[in-house]
Every structure is written in C-alpha cells, then in structure tokens.
Coordinates of C-alpha atoms in Angstrom, one line a residue:
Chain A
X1 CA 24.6 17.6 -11.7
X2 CA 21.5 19.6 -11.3
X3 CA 21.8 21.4 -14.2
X4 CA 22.4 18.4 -16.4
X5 CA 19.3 17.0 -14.5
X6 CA 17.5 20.3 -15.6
X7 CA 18.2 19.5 -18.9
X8 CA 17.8 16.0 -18.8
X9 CA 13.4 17.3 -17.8
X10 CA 13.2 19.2 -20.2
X11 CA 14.4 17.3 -23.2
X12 CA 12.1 14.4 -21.4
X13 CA 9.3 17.5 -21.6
X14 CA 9.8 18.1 -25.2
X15 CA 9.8 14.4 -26.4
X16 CA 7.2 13.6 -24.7
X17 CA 5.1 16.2 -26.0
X18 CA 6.6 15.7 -29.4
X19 CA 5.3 11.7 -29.1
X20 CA 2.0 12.8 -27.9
X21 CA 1.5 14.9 -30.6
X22 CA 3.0 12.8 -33.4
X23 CA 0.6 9.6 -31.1
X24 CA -3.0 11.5 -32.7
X25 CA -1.2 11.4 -35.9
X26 CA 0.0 7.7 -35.7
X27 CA -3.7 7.4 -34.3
X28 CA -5.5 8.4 -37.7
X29 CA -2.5 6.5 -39.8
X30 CA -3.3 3.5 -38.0
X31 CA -6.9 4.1 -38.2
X32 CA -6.8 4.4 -41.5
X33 CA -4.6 1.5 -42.2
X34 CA -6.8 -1.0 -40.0
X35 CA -10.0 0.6 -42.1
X36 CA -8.6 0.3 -45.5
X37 CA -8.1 4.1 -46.2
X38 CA -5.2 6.6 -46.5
X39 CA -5.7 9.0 -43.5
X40 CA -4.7 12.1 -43.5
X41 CA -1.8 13.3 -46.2
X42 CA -2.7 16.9 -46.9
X43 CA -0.6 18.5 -44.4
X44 CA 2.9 18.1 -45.5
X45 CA 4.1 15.1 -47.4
X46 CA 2.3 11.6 -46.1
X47 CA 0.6 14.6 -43.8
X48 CA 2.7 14.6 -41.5
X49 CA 2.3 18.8 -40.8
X50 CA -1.2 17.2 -39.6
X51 CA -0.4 17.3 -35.8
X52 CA 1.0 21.3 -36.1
X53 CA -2.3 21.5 -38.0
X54 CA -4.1 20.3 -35.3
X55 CA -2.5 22.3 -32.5
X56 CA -2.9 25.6 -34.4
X57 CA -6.8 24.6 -35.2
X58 CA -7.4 24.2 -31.1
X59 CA -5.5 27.5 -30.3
X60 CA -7.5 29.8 -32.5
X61 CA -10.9 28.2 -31.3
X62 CA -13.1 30.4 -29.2
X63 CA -12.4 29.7 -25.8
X64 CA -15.8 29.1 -24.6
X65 CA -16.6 28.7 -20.5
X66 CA -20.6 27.9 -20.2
X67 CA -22.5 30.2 -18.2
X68 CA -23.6 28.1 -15.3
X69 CA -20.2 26.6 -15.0
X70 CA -18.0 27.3 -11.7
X71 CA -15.4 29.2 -13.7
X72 CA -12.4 28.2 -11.7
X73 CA -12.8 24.4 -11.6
X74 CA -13.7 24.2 -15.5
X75 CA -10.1 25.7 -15.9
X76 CA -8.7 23.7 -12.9
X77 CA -9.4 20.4 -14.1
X78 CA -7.7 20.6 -17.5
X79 CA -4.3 21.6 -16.2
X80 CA -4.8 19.2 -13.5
X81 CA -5.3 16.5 -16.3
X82 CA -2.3 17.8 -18.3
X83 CA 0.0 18.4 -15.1
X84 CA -0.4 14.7 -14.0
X85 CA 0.1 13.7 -17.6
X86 CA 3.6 15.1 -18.2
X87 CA 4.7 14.2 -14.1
X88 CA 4.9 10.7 -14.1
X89 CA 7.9 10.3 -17.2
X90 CA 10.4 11.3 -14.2
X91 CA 11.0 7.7 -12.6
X92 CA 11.2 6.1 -15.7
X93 CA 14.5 4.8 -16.6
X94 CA 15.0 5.8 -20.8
X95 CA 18.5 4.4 -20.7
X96 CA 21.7 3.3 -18.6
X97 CA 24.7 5.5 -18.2
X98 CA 26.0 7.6 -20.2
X99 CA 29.9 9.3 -20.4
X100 CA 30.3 12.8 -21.5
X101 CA 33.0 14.7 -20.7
X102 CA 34.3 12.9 -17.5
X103 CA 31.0 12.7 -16.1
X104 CA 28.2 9.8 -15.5
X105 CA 24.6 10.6 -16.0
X106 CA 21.7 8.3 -16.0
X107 CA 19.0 8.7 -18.3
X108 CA 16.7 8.8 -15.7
X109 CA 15.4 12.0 -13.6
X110 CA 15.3 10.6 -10.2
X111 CA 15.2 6.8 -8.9
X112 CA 13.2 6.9 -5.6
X113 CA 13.6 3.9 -4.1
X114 CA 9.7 4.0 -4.2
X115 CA 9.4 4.7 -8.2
X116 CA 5.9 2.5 -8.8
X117 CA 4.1 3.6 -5.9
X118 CA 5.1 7.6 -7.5
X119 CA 3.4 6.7 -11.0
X120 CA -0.3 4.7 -9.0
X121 CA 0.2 8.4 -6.7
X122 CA 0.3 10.7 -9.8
X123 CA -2.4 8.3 -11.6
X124 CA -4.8 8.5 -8.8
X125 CA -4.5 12.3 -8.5
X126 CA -5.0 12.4 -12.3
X127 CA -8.4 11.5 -11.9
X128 CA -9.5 14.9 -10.4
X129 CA -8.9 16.1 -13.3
X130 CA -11.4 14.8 -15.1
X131 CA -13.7 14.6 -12.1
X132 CA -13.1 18.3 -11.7
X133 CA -13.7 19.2 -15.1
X134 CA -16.7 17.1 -16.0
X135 CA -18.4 18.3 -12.8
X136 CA -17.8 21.8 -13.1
X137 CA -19.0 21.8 -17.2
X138 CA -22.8 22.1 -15.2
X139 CA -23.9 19.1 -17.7
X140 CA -25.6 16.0 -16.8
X141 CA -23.3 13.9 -19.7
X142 CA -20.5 15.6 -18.1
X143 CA -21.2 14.1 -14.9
X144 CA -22.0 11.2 -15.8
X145 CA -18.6 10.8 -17.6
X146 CA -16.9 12.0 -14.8
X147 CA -18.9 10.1 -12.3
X148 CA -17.8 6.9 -14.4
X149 CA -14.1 8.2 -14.9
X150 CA -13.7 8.0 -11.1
X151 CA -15.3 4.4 -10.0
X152 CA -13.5 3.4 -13.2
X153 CA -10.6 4.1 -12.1
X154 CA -10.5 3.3 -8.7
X155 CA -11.7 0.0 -9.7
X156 CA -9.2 -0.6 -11.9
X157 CA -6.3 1.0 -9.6
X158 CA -6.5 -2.4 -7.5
X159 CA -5.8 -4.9 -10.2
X160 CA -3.4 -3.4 -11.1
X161 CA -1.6 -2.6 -7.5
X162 CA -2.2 -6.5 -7.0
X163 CA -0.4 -7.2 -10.2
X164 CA 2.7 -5.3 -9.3
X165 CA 2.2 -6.7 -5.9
X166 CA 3.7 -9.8 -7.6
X167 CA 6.2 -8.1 -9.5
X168 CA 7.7 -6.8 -6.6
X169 CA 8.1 -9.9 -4.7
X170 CA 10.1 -11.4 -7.2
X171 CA 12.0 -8.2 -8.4
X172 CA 12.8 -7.7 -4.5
X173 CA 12.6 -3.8 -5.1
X174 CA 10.1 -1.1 -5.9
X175 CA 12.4 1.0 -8.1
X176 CA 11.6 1.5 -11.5
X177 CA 15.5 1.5 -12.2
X178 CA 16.4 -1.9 -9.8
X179 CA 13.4 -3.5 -11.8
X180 CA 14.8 -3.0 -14.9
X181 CA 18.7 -4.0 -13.7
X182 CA 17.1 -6.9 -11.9
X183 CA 15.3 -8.6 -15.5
X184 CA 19.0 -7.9 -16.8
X185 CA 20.4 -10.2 -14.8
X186 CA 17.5 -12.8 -14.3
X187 CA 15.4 -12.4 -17.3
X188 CA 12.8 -10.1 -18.2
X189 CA 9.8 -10.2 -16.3
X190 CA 7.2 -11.4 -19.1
X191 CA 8.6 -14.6 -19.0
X192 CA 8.0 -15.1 -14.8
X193 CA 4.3 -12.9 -14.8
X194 CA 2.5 -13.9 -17.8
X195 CA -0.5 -13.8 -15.6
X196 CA 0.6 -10.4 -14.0
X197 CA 1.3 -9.2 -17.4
X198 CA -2.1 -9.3 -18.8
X199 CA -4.2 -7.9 -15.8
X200 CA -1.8 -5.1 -15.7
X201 CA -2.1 -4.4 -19.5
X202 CA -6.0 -4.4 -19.2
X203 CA -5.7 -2.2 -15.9
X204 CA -3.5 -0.3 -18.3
X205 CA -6.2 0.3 -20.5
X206 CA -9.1 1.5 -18.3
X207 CA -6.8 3.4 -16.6
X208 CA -5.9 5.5 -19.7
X209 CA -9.6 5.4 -20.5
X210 CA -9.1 4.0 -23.9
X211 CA -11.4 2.0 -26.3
X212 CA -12.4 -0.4 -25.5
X213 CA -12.7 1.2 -22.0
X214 CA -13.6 4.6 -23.0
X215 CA -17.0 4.7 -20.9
X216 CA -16.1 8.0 -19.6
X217 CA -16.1 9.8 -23.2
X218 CA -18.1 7.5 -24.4
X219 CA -19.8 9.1 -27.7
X220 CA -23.0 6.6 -28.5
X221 CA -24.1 7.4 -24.4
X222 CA -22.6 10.7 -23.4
X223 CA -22.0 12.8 -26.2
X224 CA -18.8 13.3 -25.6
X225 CA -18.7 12.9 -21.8
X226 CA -16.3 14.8 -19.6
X227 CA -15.4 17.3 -22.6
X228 CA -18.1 17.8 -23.6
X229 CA -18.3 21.6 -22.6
X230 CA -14.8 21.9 -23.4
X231 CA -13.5 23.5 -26.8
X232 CA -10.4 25.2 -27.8
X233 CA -6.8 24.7 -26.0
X234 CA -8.9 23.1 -22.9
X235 CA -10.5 20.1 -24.5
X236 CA -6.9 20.2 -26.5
X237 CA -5.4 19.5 -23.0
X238 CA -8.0 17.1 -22.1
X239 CA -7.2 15.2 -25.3
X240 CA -3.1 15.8 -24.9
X241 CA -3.4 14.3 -21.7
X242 CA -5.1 11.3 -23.0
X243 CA -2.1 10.2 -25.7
X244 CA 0.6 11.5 -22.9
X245 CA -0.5 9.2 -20.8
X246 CA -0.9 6.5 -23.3
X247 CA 2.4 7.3 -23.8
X248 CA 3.7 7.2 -20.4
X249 CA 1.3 3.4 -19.5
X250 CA 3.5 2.1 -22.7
X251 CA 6.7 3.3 -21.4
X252 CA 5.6 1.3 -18.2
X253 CA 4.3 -1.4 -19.4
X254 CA 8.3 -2.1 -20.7
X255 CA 9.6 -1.5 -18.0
X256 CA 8.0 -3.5 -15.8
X257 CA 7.8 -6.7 -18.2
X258 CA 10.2 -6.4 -21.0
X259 CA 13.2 -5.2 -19.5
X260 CA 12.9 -1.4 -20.5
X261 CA 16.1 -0.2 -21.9
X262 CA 17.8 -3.6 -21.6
X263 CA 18.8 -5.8 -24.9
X264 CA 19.6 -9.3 -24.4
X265 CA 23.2 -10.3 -25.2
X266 CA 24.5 -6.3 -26.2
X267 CA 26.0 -6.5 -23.1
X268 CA 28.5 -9.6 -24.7
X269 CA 29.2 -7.6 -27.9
X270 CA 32.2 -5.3 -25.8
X271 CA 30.7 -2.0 -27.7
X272 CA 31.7 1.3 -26.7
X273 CA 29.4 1.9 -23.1
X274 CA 27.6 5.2 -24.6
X275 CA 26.8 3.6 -27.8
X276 CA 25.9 0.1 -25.7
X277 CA 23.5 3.2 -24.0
X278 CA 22.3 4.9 -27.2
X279 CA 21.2 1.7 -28.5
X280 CA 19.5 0.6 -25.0
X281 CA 17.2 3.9 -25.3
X282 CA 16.7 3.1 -28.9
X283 CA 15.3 -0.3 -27.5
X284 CA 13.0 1.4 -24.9
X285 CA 11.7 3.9 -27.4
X286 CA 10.7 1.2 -29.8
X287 CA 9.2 -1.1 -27.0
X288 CA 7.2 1.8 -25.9
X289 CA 6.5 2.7 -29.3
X290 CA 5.1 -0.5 -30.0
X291 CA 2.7 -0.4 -26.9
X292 CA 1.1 2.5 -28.6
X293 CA 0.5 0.8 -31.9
X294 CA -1.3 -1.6 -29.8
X295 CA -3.5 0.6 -27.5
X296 CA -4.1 1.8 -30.9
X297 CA -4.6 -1.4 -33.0
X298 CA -7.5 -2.6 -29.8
X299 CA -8.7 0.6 -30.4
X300 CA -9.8 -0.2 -33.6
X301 CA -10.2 -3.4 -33.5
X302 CA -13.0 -3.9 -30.8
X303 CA -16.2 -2.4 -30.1
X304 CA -17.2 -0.3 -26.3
X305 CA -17.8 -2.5 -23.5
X306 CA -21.3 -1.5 -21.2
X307 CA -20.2 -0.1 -18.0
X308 CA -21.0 -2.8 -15.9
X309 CA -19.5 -5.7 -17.8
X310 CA -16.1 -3.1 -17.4
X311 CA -17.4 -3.1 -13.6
X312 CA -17.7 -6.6 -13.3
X313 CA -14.3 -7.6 -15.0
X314 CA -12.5 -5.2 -12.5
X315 CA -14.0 -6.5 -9.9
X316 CA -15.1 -9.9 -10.3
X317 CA -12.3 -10.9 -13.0
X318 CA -9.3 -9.0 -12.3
X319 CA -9.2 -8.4 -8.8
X320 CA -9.6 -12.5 -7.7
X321 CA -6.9 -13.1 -10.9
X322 CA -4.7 -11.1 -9.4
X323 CA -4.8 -12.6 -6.0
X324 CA -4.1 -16.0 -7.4
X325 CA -1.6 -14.5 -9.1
X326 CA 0.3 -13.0 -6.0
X327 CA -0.3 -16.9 -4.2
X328 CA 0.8 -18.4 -6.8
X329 CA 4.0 -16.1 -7.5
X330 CA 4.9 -16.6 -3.2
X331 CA 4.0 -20.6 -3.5
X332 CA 6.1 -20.8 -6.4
X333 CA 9.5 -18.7 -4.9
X334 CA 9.0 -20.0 -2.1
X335 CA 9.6 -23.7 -3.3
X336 CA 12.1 -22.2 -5.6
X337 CA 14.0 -20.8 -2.7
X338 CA 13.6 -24.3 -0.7
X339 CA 14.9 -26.5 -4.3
X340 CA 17.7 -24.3 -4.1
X341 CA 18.4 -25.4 -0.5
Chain B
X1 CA 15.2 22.3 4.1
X2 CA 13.8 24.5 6.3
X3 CA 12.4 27.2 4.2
X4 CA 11.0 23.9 2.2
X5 CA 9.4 23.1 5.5
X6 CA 7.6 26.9 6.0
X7 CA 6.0 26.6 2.8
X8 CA 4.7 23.4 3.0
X9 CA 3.8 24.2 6.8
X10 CA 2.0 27.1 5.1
X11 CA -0.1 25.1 3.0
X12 CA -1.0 22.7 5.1
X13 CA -2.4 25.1 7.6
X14 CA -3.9 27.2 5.1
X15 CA -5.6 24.4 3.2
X16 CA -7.2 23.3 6.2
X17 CA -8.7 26.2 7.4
X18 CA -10.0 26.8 3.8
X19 CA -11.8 22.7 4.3
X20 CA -13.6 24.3 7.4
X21 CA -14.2 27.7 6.4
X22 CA -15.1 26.9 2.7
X23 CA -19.0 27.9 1.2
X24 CA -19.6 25.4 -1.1
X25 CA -18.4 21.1 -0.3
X26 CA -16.7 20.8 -3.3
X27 CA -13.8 23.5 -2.6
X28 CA -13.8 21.7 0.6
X29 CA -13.0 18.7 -0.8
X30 CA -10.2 20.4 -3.3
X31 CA -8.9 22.3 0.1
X32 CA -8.2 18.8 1.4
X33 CA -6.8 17.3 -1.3
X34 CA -4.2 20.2 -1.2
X35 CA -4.0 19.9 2.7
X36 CA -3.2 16.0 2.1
X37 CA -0.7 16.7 -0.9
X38 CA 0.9 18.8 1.5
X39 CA 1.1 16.1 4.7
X40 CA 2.8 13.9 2.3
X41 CA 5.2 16.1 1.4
X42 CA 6.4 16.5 5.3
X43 CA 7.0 12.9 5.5
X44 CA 9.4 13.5 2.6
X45 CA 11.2 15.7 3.8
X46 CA 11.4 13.4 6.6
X47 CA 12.7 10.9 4.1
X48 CA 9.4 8.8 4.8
X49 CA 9.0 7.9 0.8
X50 CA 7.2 5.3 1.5
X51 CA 4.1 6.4 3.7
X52 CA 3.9 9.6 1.5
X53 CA 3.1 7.7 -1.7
X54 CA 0.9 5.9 0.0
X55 CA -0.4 8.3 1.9
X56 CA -1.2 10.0 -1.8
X57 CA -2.5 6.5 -3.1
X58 CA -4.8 6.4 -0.4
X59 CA -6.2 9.2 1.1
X60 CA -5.7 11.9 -2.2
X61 CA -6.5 9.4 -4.7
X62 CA -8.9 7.2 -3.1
X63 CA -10.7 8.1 -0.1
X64 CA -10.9 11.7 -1.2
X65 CA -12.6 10.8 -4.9
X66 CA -15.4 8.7 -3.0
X67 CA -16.1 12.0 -1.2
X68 CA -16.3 14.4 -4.0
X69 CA -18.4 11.6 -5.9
X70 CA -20.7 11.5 -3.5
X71 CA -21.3 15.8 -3.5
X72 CA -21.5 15.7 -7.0
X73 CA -24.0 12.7 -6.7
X74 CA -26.0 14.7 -4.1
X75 CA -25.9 17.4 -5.3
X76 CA -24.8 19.5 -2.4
X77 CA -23.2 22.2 -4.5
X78 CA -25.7 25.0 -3.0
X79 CA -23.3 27.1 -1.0
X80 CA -24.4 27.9 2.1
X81 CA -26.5 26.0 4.3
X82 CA -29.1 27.2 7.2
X83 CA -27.8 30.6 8.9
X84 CA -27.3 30.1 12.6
X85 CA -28.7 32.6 15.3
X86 CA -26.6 35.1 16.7
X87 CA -26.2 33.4 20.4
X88 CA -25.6 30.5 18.7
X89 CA -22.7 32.0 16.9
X90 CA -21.9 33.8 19.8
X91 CA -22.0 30.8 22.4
X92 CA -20.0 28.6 19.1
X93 CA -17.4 31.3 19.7
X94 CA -17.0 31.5 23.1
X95 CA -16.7 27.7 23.6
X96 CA -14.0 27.4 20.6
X97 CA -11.9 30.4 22.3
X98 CA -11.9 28.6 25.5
X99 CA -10.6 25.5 23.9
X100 CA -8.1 27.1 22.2
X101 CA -6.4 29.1 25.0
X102 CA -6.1 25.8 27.1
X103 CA -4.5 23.9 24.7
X104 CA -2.4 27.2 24.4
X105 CA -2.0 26.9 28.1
X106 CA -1.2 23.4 27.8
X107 CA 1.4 23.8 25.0
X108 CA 3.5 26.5 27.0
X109 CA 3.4 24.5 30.4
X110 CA 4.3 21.5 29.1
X111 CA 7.3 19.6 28.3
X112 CA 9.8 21.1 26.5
X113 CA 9.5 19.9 22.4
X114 CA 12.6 17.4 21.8
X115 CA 12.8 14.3 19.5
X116 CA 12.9 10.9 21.3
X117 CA 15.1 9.6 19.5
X118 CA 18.0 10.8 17.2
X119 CA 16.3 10.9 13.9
X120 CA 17.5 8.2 11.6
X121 CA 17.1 8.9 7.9
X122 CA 16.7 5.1 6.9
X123 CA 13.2 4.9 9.4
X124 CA 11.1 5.5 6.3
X125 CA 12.3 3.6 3.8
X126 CA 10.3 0.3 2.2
X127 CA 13.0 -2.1 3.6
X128 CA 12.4 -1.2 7.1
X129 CA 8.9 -0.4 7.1
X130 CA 8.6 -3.7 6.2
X131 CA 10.9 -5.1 8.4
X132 CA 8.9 -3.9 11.2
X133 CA 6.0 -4.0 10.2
X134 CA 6.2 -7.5 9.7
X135 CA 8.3 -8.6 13.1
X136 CA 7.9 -6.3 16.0
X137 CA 3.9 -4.6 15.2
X138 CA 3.2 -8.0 13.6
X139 CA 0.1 -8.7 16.1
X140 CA -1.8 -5.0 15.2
X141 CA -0.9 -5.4 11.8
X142 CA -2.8 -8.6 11.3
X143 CA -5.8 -7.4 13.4
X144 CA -6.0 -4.0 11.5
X145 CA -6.3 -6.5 8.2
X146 CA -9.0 -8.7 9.8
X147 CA -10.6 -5.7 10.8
X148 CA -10.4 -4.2 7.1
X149 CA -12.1 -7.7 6.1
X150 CA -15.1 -7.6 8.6
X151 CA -15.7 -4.1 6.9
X152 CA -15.6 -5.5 3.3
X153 CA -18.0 -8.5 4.4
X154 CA -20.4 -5.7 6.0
X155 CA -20.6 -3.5 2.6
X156 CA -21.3 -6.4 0.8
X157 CA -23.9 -7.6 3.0
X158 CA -25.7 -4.3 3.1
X159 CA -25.5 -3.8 -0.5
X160 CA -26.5 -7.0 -1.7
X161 CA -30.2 -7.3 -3.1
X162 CA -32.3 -9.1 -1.4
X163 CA -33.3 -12.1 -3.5
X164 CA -37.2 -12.5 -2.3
X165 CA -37.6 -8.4 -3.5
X166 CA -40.4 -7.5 -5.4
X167 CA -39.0 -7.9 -9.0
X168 CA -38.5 -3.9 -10.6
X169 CA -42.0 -2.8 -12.3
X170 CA -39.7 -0.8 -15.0
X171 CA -38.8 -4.3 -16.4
X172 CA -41.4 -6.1 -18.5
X173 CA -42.3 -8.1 -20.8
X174 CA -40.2 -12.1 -21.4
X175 CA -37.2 -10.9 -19.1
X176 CA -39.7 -10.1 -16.2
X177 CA -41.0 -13.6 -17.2
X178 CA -37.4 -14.8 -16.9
X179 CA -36.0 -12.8 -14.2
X180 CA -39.7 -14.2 -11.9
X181 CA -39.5 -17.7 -12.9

C-alpha cells in the first residue's frame, strides 16, 4: 500500500506540474483569444513547445542575487513559495476507487479526517514565501509587495474560513473525501451555499494573488513587486507557484461546491466500477480545468483594484457576508431538522 | 514512532534556542516558525489533528506573519543591538544557572513522570474536541470568546481617527473643501 501511495504522489507531482506549466500557456491562449489575437504558435504546432520554451529560457538566465540582499532568505523564500505550492494536492480526492489486480486504491493520497483545515495550514505558511522573498530582495517595491501579500492574505484567510464554516455544518465533516461522498448523496453543495460559494471564490482569488487582486505584483505601482529582484529559475518558482496554486484553488473550489469527482446519475448507468472511476476523475479534471479558464478569463477581463477598496471588501464586505451566511445556514438546518420532526 | 518523536524533539529544541540566541529579529522569527511547525507535529503524532492544523492556522500563519511584518516595517534588521557590560553578563549568567539547576532539582525530586490517564487515540479528533468543547468546558469557552470580543472592540477604538482631527495638510485643493465642510 505504501508503495502504490508512493506512486500515487508522484504521478499527482508530475501532473500537477505538467498543468501548471501547460496553465502559462492556456494563460497567453486565452489572453489572446479574449484580445482578438493568435498568441503564441511558434513553438511547435499551435505553439504548444511554448511552455518547454519557457522553462529552458528561465534555466539558462543568469542567476542573479543582489548585493545587499540577505543571501539565504532570497533563496529561502522561493522554495518556500514552490514547496507549499505542490503540498496541498495531497488531500484532494481526484477520484473514487479504483480495482487493479485484487486491490482497492483511492485516488487520493491521504484523507485526514481534518483535510480543509491542511490546505488554510499550507496556505497560510505559503505566505512566507513571498514575505521572505520580497523582504530579503533589500528593495522598497519588494517590500511593499510583500508587505501587501501578507495583510492580503490574512485578510482574506477569514472569509474564506467563515465560508467553509458553513459548509461544514451542513456537510457534517471536515474531510475533503466525506465532503465530496456527502454532495453524492444529498446534492452538490452549490445548490445549498450560493452565498458561501461566491465569498469563497473571491477569497479564492486574493488568496492566489490574481488579477484582479494582484496588489502584491502589481506592475503600474510596484514594478514588479515581490520579484522584482528575482530572475532566472527563482522568479521561475515564484511564477510556477502562482499557476500551481491556481491550480490547486480550482481543484478546491470543485470539491467543495460541485461535487469533485462525482457525476450525477453515472452511478444508475451499472458501468464497470474502474471505468465509473476513470470517468469520475475525467469529471474533476474538467471542473478544475474550467476554474482555471475562469481565474483566467477575470484576469483579463477586469482592471486592478486599489489596495484599500481590496482591504475594505475583505473586511467590510466579505467578512459580515460570511457571517450571515453561517446564521443563516444554522437558522435554516435547524428548522429543517425541526420540519422533519 | 519514536525515532519520529527525537527528531522532531530535536527541532523543536533547537529552533528555540536559535529564537533566543539569534543576531538579527528576522531569523528569530523564521526560528519560531520552525519551532511552531515542529509543536504541531507532536500533537500528531499524538493523533491531535485537529489542534495541530490549527495550531499551524494560527500561530505559524497568523500570529507569526503580524510579527515579521512588523520587523520588516521597523526596520529592525540591524543585527545586534547595545553590548552589555561584563558584570552584567556575568550577574545575567549567574542568575540563569541558578534557575536552571533548581528546576533541575525540582525535576529529579519530584514525582515520578506517568500519564494520568491511559492515552486514548480518539481525544484529538474534531468530533470530540467538539463534543467537549461544547458540553463540559462550555462556561471558559464562551468567556474566552467574549474576551476575544472586548479585544476586537479595543483595536478598533484605538485605531479609529478621531473625527474633530485637524484635516491632513498633504490634501488640498476641492477635496480638502469637501473632506472640511
């Protein structure tokens, strides 16, 4: 079993560094698409070489550490960035069961029976590696980007806890598994937390530090804050860790709301169980995949907000939204629960 | 499990002498961040899932960023710091040693080291820490939350302007005239 688990993390490595890397390509396709242009089709046909491109381009830049910067930290806060980045696709289920020779595996690394509360821990330890970074560049935009990645975040980090605050009381479990077999029994979980739904998405979207969130990078203000020291494979990692976890957010975002690897009614079609399986993973990866396409399609779609309109929606919008929210998702189980008898 | 334990015993210890011994704030702060990590992964292997995630969510990824923010926003990167005189070192030394051999002292002569209770392995989980959180330590719980409240209502009192304050010279021109009327 722990080999197959072995295997089971690295394959999960290699996609989802394979999807993070083909994410900066779907980036400029959609990009271009949204701007009316063609994007990039040089590398390989409809360029899609680009992202090996890419890669090789960031490897055989000079790998330059500023004088004045603390040496160990600049190098530090990269891998922390990268290290959170790839940690956090454990707890997610990708699929049910699966039967190969005589033996059940889940597609899943590890089902803690705490699997939310792991992804807000890694999250919130992600930040020091921007923090770290940014501060250790020696540069005032640095800083500043840093400085904004943190209260950013930490703002943020509440609406969303209060949004899966909800979730939880009606799921009745904090594992990432349970919540998905729980909307395949009583429905997915858009359809109970619209509310929920929407703060956790734009929580989702600060957290990741995308457009139109993206104060802590933001060019027009900062240059090209927390990086902006950073060249060759570090800002590479910096940037890596930025689609991985865009990845990851979307891989969260269905599972929490639309019923990850679950398909309505396959269940009723009496297909073989590993195929019923195949096709459930199929389903998550296309879910997630479309969460991407719209991190991407807001990306370029709407302009920067100033930092403290993003300040006041966290804290002022979100934060009260969300505790209606968890009021009104106890009032209403609770009368539920009495109608019931 | 128990060489598991050693390591992380290791770190712990380590990590923490490094927050006190450290030069500069920030490799403080990093030390403790580590030396947290490190608490949380005891009360795994105690099966306590529950407090170490949240023990991560707060401490590590909360509590921990407000400190380094505030170095960085100080400034207080300059290692070092005023040099103490030699009696003071000296008499710093003396009084720590003492300290240390009585709770040595104290350690030996005392009772012998054995668990309460028999450990149960389901005392950490959500279910339970709920459960009792919520019956038997209901009272402190409660308290602790209005206590959490009277703090919130004191930050936002102390941070709020003060609405009769002289309006800020750097702003002139119609939204002074606006932001006076």
């Amino acid at each position: 079993m722990t080999l197959a688990t072995a295997l089971f993390l690295l394959v999960l490595f290699v996609v989802t560094l394979t999807v993070a890397a083909y994410s900066t390509y779907a980036e400029r396709k959609v990009a271009a698409f949204l701007q009316d242009r063609i994007g990039p089709d040089r590398a390989g046909p409809f360029g899609i070489l680009q992202p090996l491109a890419d890669g090789t381009k960031m490897f055989m830049k000079e790998d330059f550490i500023p004088a004045a910067a603390n040496r160990r930290l600049f190098t530090l806060g990269p891998a922390i960035a990268m290290i959170t980045a790839l940690m956090t696709g454990v707890v997610i289920p990708w699929g049910g069961e699966l039967t190969l020779f005589g033996e059940t595996f889940r597609l899943q690394g590890t089902d803690p029976e705490i699997g939310i509360l792991f992804v807000f821990a890694i999250v919130s330890i992600g930040v020091y590696g921007i923090m770290l970074g940014g501060w250790a560049s020696n540069n005032k935009y640095a800083l500043l980007g840093s400085v904004r990645a943190a209260s950013q975040m930490v703002s943020y980090e509440l609406g969303m806890g209060l949004s899966i605050v909800a979730l939880v009381m009606l799921n009745g479990t904090l594992s990432l598994g349970g919540i998905v077999e729980h909307q395949a029994a009583h429905g997915w979980n858009i359809i109970y937390q619209p509310l929920g739904f929407i703060i956790f998405l734009v929580c989702a979207f600060a957290e990741t530090n995308r457009s139109p969130f993206d104060m802590p990078e933001c060019e027009t203000e900062l240059v090209g804050g927390y990086h902006t020291e950073f060249s060759s494979m570090k800002l590479g990692f910096f940037l890596f860790a930025e689609y991985t976890n865009m990845f990851i957010s979307s891989a969260v975002i269905s599972t929490l709301y639309f019923g990850g690897y679950h398909v309505p009614g396959l269940d009723r079609l009496g297909l073989d169980p590993n195929l019923t399986t195949l096709i459930g993973t199929a389903a998550m990866f296309a879910k997630t995949f479309f969460f991407i396409f719209f991190f991407m399609w807001v990306r370029w779609s709407t302009p920067r907000f100033r930092f403290d309109q993003l300040m006041n929606l966290g804290w002022k919008g979100l934060i009260p939204l969300g505790i209606a929210n968890v009021l009104i998702t106890g009032t209403v189980y609770h009368l539920a629960e009495l109608w019931k008898g | 499990m128990a060489a598991l334990f050693y390591i992380l015993a290791a770190i712990s210890v380590i990590s923490a002498l490094t927050v006190v011994g450290a030069r500069n704030p920030v490799n403080s702060v990093i030390a403790l961040v580590v030396c947290f990590l490190s608490i949380a992964g005891h009360y795994v292997l105690l099966n306590a899932q529950f407090l170490a995630m949240v023990h991560v969510i707060v401490y590590t990824g909360a509590i921990m960023v407000l400190f380094l923010f505030v170095i960085m926003l100080l400034n207080l990167n300059k290692p070092g710091g005023p040099r103490k005189s030699l009696a003071m070192r000296l008499a710093a030394a003396v009084a720590g040693g003492l300290l240390f051999l009585t709770l040595a002292a104290a350690v030996r002569q005392g009772v012998a080291i054995t668990p309460a209770a028999g450990f149960d392995p389901g005392v950490g989980l959500v279910r339970h820490v709920g459960q009792v959180l919520f019956t038997e330590f209901l009272l402190p719980f409660e308290v602790s939350s209005v206590l959490f409240l009277s703090a919130i209502v004191g930050v936002v009192m102390l941070a709020k302007k003060d609405k009769d304050e002289a309006p800020d010279p750097h702003i002139t021109g119609p939204e002074r005239a606006r932001r006076t009327a």
